[in-house]
PDB file of C-alpha atoms and ligand atoms in Angstrom:
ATOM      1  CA  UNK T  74      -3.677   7.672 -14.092  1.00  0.00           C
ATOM      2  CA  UNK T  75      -0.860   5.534 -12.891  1.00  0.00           C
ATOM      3  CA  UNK T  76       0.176   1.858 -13.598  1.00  0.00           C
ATOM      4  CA  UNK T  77      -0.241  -1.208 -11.769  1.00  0.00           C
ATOM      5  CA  UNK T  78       3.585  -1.172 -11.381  1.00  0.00           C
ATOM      6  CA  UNK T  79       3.971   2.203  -9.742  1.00  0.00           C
ATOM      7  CA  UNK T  80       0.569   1.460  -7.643  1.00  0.00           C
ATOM      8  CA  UNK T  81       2.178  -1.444  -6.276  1.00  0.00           C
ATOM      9  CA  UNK T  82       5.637   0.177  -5.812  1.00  0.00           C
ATOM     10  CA  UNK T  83       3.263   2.978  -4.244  1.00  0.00           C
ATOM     11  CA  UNK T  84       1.562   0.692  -1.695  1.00  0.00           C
ATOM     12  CA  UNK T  85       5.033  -1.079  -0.763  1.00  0.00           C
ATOM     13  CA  UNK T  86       7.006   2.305   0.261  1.00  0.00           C
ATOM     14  CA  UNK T  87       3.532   2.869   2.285  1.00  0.00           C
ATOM     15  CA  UNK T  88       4.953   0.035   4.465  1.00  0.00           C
ATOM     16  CA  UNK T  89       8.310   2.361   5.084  1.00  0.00           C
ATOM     17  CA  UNK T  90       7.794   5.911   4.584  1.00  0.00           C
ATOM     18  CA  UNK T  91       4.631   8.296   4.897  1.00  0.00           C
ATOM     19  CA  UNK T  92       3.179   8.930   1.069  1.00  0.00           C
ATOM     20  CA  UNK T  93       3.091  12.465  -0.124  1.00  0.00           C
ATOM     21  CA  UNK T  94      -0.379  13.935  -0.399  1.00  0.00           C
ATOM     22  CA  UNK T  95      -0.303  13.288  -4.307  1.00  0.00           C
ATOM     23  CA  UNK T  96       1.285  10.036  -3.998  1.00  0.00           C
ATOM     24  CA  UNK T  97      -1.265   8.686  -1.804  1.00  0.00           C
ATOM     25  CA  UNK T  98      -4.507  10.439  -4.537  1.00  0.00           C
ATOM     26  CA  UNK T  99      -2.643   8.213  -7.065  1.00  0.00           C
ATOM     27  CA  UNK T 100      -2.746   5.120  -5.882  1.00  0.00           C
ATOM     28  CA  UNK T 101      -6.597   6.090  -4.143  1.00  0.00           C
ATOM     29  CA  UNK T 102      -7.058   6.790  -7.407  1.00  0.00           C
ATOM     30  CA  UNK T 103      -6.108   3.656  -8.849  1.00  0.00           C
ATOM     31  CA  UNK T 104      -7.455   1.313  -6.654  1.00  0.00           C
ATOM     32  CA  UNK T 105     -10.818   2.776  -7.444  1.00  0.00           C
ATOM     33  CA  UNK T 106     -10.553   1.209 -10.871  1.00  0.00           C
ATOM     34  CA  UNK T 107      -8.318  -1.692 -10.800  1.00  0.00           C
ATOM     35  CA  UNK T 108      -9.144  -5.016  -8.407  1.00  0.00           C
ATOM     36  CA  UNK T 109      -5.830  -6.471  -8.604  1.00  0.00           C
ATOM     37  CA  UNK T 110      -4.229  -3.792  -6.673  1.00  0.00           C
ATOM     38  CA  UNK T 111      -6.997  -3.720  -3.804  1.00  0.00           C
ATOM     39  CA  UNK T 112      -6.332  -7.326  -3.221  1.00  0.00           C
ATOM     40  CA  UNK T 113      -2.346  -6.665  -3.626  1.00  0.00           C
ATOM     41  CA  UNK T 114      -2.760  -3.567  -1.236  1.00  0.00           C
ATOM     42  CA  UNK T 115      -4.394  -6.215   1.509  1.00  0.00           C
ATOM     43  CA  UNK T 116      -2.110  -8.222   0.952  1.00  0.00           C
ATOM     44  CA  UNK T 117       0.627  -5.621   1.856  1.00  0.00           C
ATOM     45  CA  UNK T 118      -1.216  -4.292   4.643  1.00  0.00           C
ATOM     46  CA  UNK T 119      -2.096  -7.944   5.808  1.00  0.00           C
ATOM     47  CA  UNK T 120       1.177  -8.708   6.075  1.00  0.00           C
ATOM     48  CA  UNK T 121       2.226  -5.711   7.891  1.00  0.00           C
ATOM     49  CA  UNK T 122      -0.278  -5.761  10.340  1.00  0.00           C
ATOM     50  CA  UNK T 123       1.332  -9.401  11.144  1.00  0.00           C
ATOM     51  CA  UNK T 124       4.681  -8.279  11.276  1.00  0.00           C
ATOM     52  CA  UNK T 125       3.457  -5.493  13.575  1.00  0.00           C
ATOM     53  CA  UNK T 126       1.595  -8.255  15.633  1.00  0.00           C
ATOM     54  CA  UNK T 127       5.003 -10.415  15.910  1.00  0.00           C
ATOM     55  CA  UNK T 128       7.462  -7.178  16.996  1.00  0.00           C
ATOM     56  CA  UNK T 129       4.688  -6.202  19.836  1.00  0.00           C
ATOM     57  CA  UNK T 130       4.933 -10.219  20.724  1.00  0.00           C
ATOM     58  CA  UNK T 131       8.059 -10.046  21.023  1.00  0.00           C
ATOM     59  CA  UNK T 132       8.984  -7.779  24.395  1.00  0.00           C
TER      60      UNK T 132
HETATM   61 ZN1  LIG L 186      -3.654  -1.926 -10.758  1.00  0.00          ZN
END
């Protein structure tokens, strides 16, 4: 069981490196349980989906 702090930190170095296989059970893990980091996690992945969206904009 992880915290809500290292789930988060978890699903915000998603955003700039690949998880190790353990790291990403964790936080699979966690978000089974805990609601607050599901809607954090789409929040993260929200928002890098639009920054994604702007860079391919851009050229
Ligand atoms: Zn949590």
């Amino acid at each position: 069981m992880i915290s809500c702090k290292r789930a988060s930190r978890l699903a915000s170095e998603k955003q700039e490196r690949s998880l190790t296989l353990k790291e990403r059970f964790l936080l699979r893990w966690h978000l089974l349980y805990c609601a607050g980091c599901r809607r954090m996690v789409k929040q993260f992945e929200f928002l890098s989906e639009a920054t994604r969206g702007w860079m391919s904009h851009k050229d």
